[in-house]
Every structure is written in structure tokens, then in C-alpha cells.
Short mmCIF file of C-alpha atoms (C1' of nucleotides) in Angstrom, two decimals:
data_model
loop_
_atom_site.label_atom_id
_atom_site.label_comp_id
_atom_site.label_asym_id
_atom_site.label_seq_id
_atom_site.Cartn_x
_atom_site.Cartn_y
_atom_site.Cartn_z
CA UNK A 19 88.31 56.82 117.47
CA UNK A 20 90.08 58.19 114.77
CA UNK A 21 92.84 56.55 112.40
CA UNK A 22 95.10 59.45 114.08
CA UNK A 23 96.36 56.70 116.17
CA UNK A 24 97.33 53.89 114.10
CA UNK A 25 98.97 56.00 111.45
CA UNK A 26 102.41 56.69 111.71
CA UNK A 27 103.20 60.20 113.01
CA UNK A 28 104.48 62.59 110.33
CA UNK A 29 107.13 64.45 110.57
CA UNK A 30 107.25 68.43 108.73
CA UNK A 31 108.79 68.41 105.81
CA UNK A 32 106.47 65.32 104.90
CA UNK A 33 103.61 67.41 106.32
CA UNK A 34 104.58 70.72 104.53
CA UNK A 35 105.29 68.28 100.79
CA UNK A 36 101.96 66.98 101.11
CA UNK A 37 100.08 70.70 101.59
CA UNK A 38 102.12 71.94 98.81
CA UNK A 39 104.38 74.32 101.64
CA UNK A 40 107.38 74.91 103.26
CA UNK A 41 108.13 73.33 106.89
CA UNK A 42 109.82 77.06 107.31
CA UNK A 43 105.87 78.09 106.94
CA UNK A 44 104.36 75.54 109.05
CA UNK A 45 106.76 76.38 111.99
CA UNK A 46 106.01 80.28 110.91
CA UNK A 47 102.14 79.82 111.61
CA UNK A 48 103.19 78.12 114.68
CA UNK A 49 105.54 80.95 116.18
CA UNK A 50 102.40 83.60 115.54
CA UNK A 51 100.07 81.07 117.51
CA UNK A 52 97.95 80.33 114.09
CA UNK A 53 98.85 76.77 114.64
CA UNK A 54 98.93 74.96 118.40
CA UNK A 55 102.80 73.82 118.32
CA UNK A 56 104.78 72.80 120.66
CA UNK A 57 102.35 70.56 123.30
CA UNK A 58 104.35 68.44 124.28
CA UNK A 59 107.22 69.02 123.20
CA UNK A 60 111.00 68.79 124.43
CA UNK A 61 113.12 72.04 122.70
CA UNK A 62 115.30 70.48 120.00
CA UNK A 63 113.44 67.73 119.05
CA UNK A 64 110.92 66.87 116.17
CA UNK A 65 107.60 68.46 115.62
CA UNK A 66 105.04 64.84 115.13
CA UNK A 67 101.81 65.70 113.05
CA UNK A 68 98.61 63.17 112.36
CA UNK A 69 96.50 63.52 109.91
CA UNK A 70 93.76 65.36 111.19
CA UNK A 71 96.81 67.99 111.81
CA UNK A 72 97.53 68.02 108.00
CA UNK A 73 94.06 68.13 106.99
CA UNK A 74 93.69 71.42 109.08
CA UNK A 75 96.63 73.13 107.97
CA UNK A 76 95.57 72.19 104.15
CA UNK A 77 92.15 74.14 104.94
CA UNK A 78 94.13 77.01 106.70
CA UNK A 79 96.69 77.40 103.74
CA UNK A 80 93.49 77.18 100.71
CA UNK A 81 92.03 79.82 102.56
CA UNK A 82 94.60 81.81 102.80
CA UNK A 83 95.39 81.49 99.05
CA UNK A 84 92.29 81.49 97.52
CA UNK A 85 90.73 84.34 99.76
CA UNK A 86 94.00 86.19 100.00
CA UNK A 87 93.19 87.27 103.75
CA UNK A 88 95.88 88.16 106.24
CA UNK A 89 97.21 85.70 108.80
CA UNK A 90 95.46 87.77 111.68
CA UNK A 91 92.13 87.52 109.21
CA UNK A 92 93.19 83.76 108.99
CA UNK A 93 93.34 83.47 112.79
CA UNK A 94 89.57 84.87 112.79
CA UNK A 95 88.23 83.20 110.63
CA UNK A 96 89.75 79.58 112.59
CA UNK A 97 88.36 81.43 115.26
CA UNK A 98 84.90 81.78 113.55
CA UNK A 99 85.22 78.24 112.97
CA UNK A 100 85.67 77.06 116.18
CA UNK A 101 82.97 78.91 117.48
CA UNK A 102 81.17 76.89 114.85
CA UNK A 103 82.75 73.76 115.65
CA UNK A 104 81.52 74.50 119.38
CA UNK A 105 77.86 75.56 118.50
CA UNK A 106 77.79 71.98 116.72
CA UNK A 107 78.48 70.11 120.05
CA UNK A 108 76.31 72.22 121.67
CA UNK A 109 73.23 71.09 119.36
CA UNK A 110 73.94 67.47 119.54
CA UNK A 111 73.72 67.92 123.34
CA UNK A 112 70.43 69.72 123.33
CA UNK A 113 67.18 68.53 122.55
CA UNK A 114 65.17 71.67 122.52
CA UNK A 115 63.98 72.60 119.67
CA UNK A 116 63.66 75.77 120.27
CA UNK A 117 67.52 75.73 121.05
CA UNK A 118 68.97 73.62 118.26
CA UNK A 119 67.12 76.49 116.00
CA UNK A 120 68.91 79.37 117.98
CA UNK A 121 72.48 77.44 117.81
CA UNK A 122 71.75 77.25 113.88
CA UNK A 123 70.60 80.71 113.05
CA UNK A 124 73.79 81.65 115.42
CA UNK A 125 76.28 79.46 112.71
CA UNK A 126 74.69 80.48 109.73
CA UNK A 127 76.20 84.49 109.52
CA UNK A 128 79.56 82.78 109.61
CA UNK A 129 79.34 81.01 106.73
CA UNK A 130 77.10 82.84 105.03
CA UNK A 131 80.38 85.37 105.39
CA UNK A 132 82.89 83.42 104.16
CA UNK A 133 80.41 82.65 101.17
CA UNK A 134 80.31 86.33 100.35
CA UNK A 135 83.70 86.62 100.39
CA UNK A 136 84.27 83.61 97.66
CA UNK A 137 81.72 85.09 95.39
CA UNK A 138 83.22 88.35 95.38
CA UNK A 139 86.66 86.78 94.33
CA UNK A 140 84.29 84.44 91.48
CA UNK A 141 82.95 87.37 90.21
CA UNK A 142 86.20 89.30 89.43
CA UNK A 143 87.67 86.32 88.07
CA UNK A 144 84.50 85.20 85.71
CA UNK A 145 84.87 89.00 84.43
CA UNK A 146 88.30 88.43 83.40
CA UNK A 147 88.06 85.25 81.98
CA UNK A 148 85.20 86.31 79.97
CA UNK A 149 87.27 89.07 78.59
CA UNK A 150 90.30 86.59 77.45
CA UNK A 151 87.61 84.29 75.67
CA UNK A 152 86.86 87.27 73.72
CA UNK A 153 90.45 87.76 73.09
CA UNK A 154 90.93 84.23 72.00
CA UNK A 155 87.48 83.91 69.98
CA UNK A 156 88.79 86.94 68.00
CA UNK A 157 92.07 85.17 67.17
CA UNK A 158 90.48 82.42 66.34
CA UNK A 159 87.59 84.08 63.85
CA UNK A 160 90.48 85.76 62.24
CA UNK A 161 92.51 82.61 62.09
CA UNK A 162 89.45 81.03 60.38
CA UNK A 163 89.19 84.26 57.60
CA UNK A 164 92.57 83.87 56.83
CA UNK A 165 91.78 80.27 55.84
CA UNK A 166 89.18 81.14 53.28
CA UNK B 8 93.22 111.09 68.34
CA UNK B 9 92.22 109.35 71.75
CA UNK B 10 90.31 111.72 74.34
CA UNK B 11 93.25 111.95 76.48
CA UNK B 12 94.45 115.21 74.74
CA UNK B 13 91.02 116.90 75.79
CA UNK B 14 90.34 115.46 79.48
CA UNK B 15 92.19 116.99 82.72
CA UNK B 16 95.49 115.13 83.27
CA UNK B 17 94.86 113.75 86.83
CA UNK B 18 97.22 113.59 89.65
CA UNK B 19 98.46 110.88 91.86
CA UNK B 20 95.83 110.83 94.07
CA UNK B 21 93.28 110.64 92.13
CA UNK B 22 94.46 108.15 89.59
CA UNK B 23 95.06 105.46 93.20
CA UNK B 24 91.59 106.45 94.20
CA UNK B 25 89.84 105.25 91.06
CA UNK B 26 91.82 102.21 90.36
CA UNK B 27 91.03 101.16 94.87
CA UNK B 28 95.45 101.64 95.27
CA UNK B 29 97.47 103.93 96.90
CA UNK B 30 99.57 106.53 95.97
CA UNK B 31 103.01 105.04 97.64
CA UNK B 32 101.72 101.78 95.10
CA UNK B 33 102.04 103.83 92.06
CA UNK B 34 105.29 105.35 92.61
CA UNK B 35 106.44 102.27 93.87
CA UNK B 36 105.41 100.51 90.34
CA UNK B 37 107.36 103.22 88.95
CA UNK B 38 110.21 102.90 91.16
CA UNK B 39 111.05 99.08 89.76
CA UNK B 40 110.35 100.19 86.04
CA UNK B 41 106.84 98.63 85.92
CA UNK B 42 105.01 101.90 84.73
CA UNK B 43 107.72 104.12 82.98
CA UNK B 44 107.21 107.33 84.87
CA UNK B 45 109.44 110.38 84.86
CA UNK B 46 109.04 110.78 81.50
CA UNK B 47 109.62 114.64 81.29
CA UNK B 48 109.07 115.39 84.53
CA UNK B 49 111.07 117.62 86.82
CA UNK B 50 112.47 116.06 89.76
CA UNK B 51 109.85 117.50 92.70
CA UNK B 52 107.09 118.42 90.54
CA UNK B 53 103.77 116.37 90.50
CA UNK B 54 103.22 113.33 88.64
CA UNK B 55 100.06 113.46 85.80
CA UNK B 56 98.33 110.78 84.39
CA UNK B 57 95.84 110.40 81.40
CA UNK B 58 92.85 107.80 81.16
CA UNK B 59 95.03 105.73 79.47
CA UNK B 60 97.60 105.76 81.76
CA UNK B 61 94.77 104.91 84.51
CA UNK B 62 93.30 101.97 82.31
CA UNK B 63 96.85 100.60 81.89
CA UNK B 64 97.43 100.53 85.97
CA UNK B 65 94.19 99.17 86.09
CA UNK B 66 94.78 96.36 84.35
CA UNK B 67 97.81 95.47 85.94
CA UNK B 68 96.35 95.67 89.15
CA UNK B 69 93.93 93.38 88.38
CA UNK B 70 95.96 90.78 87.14
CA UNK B 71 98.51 90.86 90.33
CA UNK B 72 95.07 90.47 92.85
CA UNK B 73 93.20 87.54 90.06
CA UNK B 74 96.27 85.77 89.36
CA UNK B 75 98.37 86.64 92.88
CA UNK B 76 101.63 86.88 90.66
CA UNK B 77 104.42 88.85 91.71
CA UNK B 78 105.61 92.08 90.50
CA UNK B 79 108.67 90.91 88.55
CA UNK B 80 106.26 88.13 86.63
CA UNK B 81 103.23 91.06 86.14
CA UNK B 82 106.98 92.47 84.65
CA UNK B 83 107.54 89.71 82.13
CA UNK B 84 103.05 89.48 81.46
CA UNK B 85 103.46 93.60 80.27
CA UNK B 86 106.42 92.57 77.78
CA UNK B 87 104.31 89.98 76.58
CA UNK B 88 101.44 92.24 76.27
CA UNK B 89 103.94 94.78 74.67
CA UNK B 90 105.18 91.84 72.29
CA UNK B 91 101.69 91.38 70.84
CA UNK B 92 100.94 94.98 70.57
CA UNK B 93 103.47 94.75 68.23
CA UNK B 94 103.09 91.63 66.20
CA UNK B 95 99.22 93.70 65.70
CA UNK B 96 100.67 96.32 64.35
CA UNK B 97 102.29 93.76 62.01
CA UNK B 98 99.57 92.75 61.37
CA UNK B 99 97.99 95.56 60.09
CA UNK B 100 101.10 96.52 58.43
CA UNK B 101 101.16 93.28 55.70
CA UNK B 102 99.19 92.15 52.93
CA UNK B 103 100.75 88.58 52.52
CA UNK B 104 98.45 86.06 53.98
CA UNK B 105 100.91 83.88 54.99
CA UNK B 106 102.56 86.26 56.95
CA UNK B 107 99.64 86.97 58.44
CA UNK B 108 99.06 83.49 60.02
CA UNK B 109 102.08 83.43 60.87
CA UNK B 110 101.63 86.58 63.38
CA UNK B 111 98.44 85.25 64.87
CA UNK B 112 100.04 82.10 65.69
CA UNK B 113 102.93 83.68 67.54
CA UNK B 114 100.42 85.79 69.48
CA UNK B 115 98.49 82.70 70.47
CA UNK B 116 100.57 81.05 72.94
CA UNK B 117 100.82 84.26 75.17
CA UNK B 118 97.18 84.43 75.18
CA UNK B 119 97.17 80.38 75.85
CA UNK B 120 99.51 80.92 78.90
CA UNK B 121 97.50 83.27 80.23
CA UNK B 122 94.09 81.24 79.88
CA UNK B 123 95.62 78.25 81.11
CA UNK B 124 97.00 80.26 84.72
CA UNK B 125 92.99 81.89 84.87
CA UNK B 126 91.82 78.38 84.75
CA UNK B 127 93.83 76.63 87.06
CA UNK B 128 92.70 79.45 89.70
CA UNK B 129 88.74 79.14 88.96
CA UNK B 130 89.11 75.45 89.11
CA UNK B 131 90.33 75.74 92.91
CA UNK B 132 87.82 78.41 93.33
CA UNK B 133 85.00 76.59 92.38
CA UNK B 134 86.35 73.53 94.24
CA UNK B 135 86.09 75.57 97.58
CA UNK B 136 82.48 77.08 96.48
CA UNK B 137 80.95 74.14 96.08
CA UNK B 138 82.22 72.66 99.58
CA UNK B 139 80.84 75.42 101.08
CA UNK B 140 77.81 75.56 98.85
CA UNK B 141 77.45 71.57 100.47
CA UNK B 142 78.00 73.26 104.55
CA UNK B 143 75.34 75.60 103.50
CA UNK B 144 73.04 73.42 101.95
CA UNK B 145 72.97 71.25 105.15
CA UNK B 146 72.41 73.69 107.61
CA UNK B 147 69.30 74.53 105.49
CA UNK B 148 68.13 71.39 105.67
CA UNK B 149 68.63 70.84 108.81
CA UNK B 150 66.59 74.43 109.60
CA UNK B 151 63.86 72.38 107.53
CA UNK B 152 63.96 69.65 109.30
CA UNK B 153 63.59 71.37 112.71
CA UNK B 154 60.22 73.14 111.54
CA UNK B 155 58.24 69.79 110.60
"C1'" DT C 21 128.20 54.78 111.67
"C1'" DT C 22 126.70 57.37 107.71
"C1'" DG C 23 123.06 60.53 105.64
"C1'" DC C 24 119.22 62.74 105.59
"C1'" DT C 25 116.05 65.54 107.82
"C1'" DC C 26 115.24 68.07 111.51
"C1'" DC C 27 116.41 71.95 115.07
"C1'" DT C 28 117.16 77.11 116.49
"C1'" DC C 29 118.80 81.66 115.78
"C1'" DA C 30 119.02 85.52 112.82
"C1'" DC C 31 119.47 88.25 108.87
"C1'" DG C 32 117.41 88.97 103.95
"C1'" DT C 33 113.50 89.97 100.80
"C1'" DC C 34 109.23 91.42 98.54
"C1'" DA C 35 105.60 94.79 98.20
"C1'" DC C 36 104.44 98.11 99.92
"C1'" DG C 37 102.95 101.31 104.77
"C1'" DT C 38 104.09 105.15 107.43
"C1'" DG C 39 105.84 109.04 109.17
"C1'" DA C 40 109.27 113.38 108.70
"C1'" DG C 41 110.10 117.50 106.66
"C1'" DG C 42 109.36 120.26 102.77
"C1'" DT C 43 107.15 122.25 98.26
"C1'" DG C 44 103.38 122.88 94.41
"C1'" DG C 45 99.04 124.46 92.42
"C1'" DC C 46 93.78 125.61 92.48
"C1'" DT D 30 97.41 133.62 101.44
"C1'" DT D 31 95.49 129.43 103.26
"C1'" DG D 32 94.87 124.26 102.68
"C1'" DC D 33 95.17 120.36 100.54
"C1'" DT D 34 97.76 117.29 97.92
"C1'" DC D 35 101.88 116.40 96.28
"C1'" DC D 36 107.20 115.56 96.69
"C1'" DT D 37 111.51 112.79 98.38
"C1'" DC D 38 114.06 110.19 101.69
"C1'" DA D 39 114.13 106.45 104.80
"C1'" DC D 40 112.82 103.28 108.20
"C1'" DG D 41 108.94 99.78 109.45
"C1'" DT D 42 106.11 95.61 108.46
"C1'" DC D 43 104.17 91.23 106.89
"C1'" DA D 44 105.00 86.54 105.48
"C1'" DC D 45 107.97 84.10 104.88
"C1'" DG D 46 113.23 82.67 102.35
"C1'" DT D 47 117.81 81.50 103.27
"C1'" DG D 48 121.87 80.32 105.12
"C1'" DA D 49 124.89 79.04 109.58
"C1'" DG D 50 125.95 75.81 112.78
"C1'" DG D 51 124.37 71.99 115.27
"C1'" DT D 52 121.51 67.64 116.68
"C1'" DG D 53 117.98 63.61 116.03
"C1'" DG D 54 116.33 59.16 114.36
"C1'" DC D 55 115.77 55.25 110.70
#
DNA sequence: TTGCTCCTCACGTCACGTGAGGTGGC
DNA sequence: TTGCTCCTCACGTCACGTGAGGTGGC
């Protein structure tokens, strides 16, 4: 029971606005098979998205900019998360112990993965930035000798 | 009197290897007047850098993977660069104090731009990490949970 | 009914990758 | 002299951008 159903379907260039993208994108990601597409739908006519479609795509395009991966890494990684997504239904329908601690330690590489990958990406950028603080602290000390 | 005059000059190949590009990169970069090149070279003779050369590449490398722009803006960053090279040399080049400030405050807003597009990446960066600092956190917990 | 947004081709573009065929320097 | 790296075209590729010409739904 989601609120997928009494929202009012949204149509792609609202979608692709809201995410910060083009539709020309959206249906992009769709024609490689990186998004579902085309259900139920009649050739010609208007792609509908809800909500929960939006709030997907917006995870699959922050990826893709922040971690600067491929498309085909992209479609791995959703992949990776689905396996996730799975291993998560599978412990709520267990209730062996013994199993919901295998279907954990089986989730955990994934993310600890994508984890590695952010930090590498933080660590780059905290180098720069530390650099252009120096920059701008030496401006600023010399600003402050010319003043005396 | 920098070191270059008494190290190796080092070839294409090398230079790509160090800085984690490609070869086909590099003369690309020099292709669309981003590194000037052919200086006085002979048309089918080998290219040869200096460490300077290499540092310079190096830093514009880094900013096109940090700050994801594209090659025409890493373009318009060098000039910049180039711009306050100069106004240092000003600098350096003056005794009147006014003049001075006056150079360090037309250097500043370069430097500004260029903090404020670091910044705006970090802050999505960190936004991501800490979501999946949260995932993380609740697996563990759930791992502890399981042992009692 | 009028506009606006959507649709499907299909070619263009940016930043290189990838051979093809040939030459340079330790 | 033998290899390895380099050279210059020149076409290929990835992730879309950009019209062209036409249709859908408030």
C-alpha cells in the first residue's frame, strides 16, 4: 500500500525536471534496458511514472554522477542491489538464525563495495580542497600584511 | 633554474603512465590547444616532456575527474590559472601598496569560483556517505542483534 | 480547438579508444 | 639489427543532444 496509487501519474519531462535530467536521458536508460520501460505500453503514447519510479531513477542518476561509473557499471551495481533487495525478503521470511546471519554476511560485501568506492572519490577531493584552503589562507595572510 | 634542465626529458608513454592517462589523451589535449604541444617539434618525431610539463597535465587531470568539467571549461580554468600567474608576477613586480591590494583582490574571485564548485561537490558527496554510512550501520546492528 | 508536451527516427557531438600502416631511438 | 615505443590518419564508441515531422491529452 503505497501512495503510488493515489498520486497522479507523472508524465517525463515532469519526471526528468524533478531529477535534475533530460526526458531524452530517461528514455536513453530505457532503450539500454537500465530502466524497465515500456510495460504496458501502446507505441506512440505517453510513458506514466509514480513516485517510487522517480525516486529510483534519482538514486540511479546520483550514482552515476557522484561515482562516475559507466552505465553497464550502473546496471551492476542495480543489479547488486536487487540481489540485496532480494536477500532482504528472504530474511524476513526466515526465522533461522543461523540463516538470517548467512543472508546478512551475504549483503554486507555489496555495500561494503560501494562504500569503498565513495571514500576513494572523498579522499581525492579532501586532498584538493585542502590544497585551495592553503591557496586562499595565503591570500588572505597577505591581504592582512598589506593592511598593517 | 628548475631541475628540468638536468632530468631525462620523458616520452609520451611514460609521462600517461605516471599521471594513470593514456597516450591518445595527451595528444588529444594537445590536439584542441589544451597543452600547447608542437612547440619545435618536427612533424613525426617523438613528443618530450619535462616534470613540469607532467605536473601541469597532472593537475588538469585532476580537476576534469574532481570537478567532472568538460574540456572546453578545464580550457577557460587554465586561462584563469594563467591570468593569476600573471597578476603574481605583478605582484612581485610593484612596490605601491595599493597596487598591491588591488592585485590580490582580482586574484580572489578565481580562487572563490573555484572553492565554491569543490564545495558544492563534497556537500553531495558527503550527503551520499552518510546514507550509506546509516545502511551500514544497520546491518551491524542487526548482526548484533542476531548474536544476543 | 488551440498549445503544450509528448512520440519516434536519425544524425550530431564530446572525449577519447582502437586499429592500420609506418618510422624513431636505446 | 632487433624490439619496443612512438608517429599520423581515420573510423568506432559511449552517453547522450538536437532537430524533423508527427500525434496525444488537459
Amino acid at each position: 500500500v503505497t501512495a503510488d496509487t493515489a498520486t497522479r501519474p507523472l508524465r517525463i519531462g515532469e519526471v526528468a525536471e524533478r531529477i535534475g535530467t533530460t526526458p531524452r536521458t530517461i528514455r536513453y536508460y530505457e532503450e539500454i534496458g537500465l530502466l524497465p520501460g515500456g510495460g504496458g505500453r501502446e507505441k506512440g503514447k505517453h510513458r506514466l511514472y509514480t513516485e517510487t519510479d522517480v525516486e529510483r531513477l534519482q538514486q540511479l542518476t546520483r550514482l552515476r554522477d557522484l561515482l562516475g561509473v559507466s552505465l553497464d557499471e550502473l546496471k551492476q551495481i542495480v543489479e547488486a542491489q536487487e540481489a540485496r533487495d532480494a536477500l532482504r525478503r528472504q530474511w524476513h521470511e526466515t526465522d533461522s538464525e543461523a540463516e538470517r546471519l548467512r543472508i546478512v554476511e551475504e549483503a554486507l560485501p555489496h555495500v561494503e563495495t560501494q562504500l569503498r568506492l565513495v571514500r576513494g572519490r572523498l579522499a581525492e577531493l579532501e586532498k584538493l580542497e585542502s590544497e585551495l584552503e592553503e591557496r586562499r589562507r595565503r591570500l588572505l595572510q597577505r591581504r592582512r600584511e598589506l593592511r598593517d
